[in-house]
Backbone as a ProteinNet text record, in pm:
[ID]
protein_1_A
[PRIMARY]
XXXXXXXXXXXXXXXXXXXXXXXXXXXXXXXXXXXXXXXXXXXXXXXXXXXXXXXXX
[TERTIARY]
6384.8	6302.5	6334.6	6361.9	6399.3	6270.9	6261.2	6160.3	6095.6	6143.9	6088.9	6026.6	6030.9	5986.7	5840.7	5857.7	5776.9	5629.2	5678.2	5624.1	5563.7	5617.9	5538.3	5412.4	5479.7	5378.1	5259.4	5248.3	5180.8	5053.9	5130.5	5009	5000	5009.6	4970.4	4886.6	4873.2	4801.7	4651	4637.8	4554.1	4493.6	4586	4502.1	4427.5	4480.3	4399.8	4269.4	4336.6	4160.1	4025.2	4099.8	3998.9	3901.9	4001.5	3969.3	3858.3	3966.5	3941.3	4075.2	4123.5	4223.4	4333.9	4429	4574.6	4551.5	4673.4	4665.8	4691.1	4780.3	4833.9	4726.5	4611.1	4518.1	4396.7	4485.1	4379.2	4373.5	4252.2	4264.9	4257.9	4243.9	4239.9	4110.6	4025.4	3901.7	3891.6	4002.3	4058.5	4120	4222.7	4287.3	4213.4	4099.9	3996.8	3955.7	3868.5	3786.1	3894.8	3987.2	4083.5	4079.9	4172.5	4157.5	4055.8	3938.3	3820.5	3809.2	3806.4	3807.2	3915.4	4028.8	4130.6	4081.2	4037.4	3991.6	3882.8	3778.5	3660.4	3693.9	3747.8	3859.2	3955	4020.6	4144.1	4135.8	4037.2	4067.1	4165.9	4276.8	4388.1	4356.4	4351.4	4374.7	4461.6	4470.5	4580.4	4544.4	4617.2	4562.3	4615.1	4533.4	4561	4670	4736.8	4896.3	4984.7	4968.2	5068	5000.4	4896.8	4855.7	4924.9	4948.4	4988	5127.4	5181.1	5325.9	5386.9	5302.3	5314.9	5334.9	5190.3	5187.1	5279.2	5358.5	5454.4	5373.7	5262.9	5232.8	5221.5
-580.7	-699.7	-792.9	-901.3	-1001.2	-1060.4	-1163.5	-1221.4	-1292.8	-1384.4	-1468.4	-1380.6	-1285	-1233	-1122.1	-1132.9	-1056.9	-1133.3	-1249.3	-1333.3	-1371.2	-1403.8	-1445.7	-1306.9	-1187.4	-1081.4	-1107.4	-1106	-1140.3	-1254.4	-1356.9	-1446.7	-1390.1	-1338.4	-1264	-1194.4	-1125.2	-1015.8	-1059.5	-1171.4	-1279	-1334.3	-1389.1	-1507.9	-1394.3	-1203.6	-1120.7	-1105.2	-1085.5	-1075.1	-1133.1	-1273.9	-1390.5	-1398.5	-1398.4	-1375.5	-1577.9	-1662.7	-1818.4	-1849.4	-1794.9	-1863.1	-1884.4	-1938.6	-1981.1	-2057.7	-2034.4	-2143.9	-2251.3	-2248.8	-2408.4	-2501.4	-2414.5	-2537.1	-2555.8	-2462.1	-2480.7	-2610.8	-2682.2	-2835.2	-2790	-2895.9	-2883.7	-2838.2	-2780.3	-2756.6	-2596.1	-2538.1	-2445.1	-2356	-2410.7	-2390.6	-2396.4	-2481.7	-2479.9	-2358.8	-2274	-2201.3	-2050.9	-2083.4	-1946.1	-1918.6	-2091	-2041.8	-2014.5	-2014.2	-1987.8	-1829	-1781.5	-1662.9	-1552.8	-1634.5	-1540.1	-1536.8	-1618.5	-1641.2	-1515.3	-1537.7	-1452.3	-1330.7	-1298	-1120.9	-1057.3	-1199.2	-1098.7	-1187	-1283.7	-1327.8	-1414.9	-1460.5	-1554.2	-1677.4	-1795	-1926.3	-1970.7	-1992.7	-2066.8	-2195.4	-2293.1	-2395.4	-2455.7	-2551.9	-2573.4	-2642.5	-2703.2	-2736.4	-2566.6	-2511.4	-2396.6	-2304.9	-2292.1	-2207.9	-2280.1	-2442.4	-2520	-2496.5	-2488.6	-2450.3	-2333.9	-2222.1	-2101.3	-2097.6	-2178.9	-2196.8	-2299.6	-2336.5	-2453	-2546.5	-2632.5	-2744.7	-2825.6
862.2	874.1	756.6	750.5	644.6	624.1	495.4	447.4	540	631.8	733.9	818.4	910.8	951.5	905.4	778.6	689.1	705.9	654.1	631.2	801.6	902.7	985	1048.9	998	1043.8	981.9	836.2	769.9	826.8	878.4	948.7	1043.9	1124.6	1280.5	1208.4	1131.8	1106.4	1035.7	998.8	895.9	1010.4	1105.5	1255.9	1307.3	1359.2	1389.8	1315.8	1203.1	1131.4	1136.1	1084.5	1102.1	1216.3	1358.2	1483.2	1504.8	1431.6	1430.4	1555.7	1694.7	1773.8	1703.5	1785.2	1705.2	1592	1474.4	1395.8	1463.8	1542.7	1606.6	1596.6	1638.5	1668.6	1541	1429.9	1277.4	1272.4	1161.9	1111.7	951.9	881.3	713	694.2	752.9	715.1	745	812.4	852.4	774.4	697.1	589.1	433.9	442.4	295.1	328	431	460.4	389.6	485	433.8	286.3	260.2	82.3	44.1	82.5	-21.9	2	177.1	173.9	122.1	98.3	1.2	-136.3	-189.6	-337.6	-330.5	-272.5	-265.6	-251.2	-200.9	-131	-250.1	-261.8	-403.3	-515.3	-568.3	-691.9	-684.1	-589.1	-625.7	-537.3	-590.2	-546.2	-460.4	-373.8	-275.4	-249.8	-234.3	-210.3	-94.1	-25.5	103.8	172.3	51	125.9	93.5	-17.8	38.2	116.8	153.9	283.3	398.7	436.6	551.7	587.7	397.7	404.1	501.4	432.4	494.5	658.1	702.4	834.2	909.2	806.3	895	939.4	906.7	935.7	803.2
[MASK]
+++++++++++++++++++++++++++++++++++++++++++++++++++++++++

């Protein structure tokens, strides 16, 4: 498995959790919510353009 692929499991496995529908159809209020719930969960900051990054939008 290479990094890209790593990496897209990774969000499959995050959109399962959440259980918020496709990202496709996330908005920026979508992506605040996450970062806050990653912050709250592990202590690390993400912020909402590199969470978008991640997600390719």
């Amino acid at each position: 498995m290479n990094n890209q692929q790593i990496l897209q499991e990774c969000c499959r496995q995050i959109e399962a959790r959440l259980g918020w529908g496709q990202s496709s159809d996330w908005q920026r209020c979508d992506f605040e919510a996450l970062s806050a719930r990653i912050q709250e969960e592990t202590g690390v900051m993400l912020s909402v353009s590199t969470l978008k990054r991640v997600w390719g939008k």
